[in-house]
């Protein structure tokens, strides 16, 4: 088995938390935050190995498209978290007036 980096392991953990929170709480926005951040971490650092024509094994670099997608997912998670905070503050303000 290949050695996984800390970022990939953290990404798997965050994605698992997102899936569990989706099934238990049924809050899609919270699950989307966890899943987006976790998948961004996984995409940013997951590396595959290949074999060259001489039979040597080497690690392929992360493609730029996958790297940019990972950055987008992490930024998207931050924006979703800001939206979640905004909605929670609005909900708390509505409950105070009643």
Tab-separated table of C-alpha atoms in Angstrom, residues 21-83:
chain	number	residue	atom	x	y	z
A	21	UNK	CA	-23.446	14.519	8.915
A	22	UNK	CA	-25.576	14.324	5.776
A	23	UNK	CA	-27.089	11.001	6.811
A	24	UNK	CA	-27.570	11.889	10.485
A	25	UNK	CA	-28.628	15.548	10.423
A	26	UNK	CA	-29.936	15.818	6.854
A	27	UNK	CA	-28.450	19.322	6.581
A	28	UNK	CA	-27.140	19.532	3.048
A	29	UNK	CA	-25.257	22.799	3.491
A	30	UNK	CA	-23.217	21.527	6.433
A	31	UNK	CA	-22.412	18.312	4.595
A	32	UNK	CA	-21.446	20.262	1.473
A	33	UNK	CA	-18.954	22.317	3.481
A	34	UNK	CA	-17.253	19.226	4.908
A	35	UNK	CA	-17.301	17.355	1.601
A	36	UNK	CA	-16.025	20.277	-0.463
A	37	UNK	CA	-13.130	20.928	1.882
A	38	UNK	CA	-12.268	17.234	2.201
A	39	UNK	CA	-12.395	16.570	-1.522
A	40	UNK	CA	-10.301	19.684	-2.162
A	41	UNK	CA	-7.625	18.377	0.182
A	42	UNK	CA	-7.687	14.963	-1.462
A	43	UNK	CA	-7.428	16.385	-4.980
A	44	UNK	CA	-4.620	18.757	-4.066
A	45	UNK	CA	-2.207	16.112	-2.844
A	46	UNK	CA	-3.197	12.632	-4.032
A	47	UNK	CA	-0.369	11.344	-6.202
A	48	UNK	CA	-0.298	8.319	-8.457
A	49	UNK	CA	2.684	6.261	-9.471
A	50	UNK	CA	3.524	4.996	-12.921
A	51	UNK	CA	6.159	2.830	-14.550
A	52	UNK	CA	8.426	4.175	-17.268
A	53	UNK	CA	9.687	2.217	-20.275
A	54	UNK	CA	12.704	0.940	-18.293
A	55	UNK	CA	10.473	-0.536	-15.599
A	56	UNK	CA	11.269	2.075	-12.950
A	57	UNK	CA	8.421	3.299	-10.785
A	58	UNK	CA	8.033	7.049	-10.341
A	59	UNK	CA	5.437	9.382	-8.834
A	60	UNK	CA	3.461	11.457	-11.303
A	61	UNK	CA	3.068	15.173	-10.547
A	62	UNK	CA	-0.366	16.573	-9.729
A	63	UNK	CA	-1.957	17.902	-12.954
A	64	UNK	CA	-2.699	21.636	-12.999
A	65	UNK	CA	-6.400	21.109	-13.741
A	66	UNK	CA	-6.765	18.922	-10.652
A	67	UNK	CA	-4.805	21.407	-8.576
A	68	UNK	CA	-7.026	24.322	-9.696
A	69	UNK	CA	-10.134	22.246	-9.027
A	70	UNK	CA	-8.847	21.547	-5.515
A	71	UNK	CA	-8.309	25.255	-4.880
A	72	UNK	CA	-11.818	25.983	-6.187
A	73	UNK	CA	-13.338	23.361	-3.849
A	74	UNK	CA	-11.518	24.736	-0.807
A	75	UNK	CA	-12.564	28.322	-1.632
A	76	UNK	CA	-16.100	27.076	-2.273
A	77	UNK	CA	-16.124	25.439	1.178
A	78	UNK	CA	-15.116	28.759	2.744
A	79	UNK	CA	-17.884	30.576	0.871
A	80	UNK	CA	-20.427	27.954	1.936
A	81	UNK	CA	-19.260	28.322	5.527
A	82	UNK	CA	-19.793	32.086	5.290
A	83	UNK	CA	-23.282	31.442	3.901
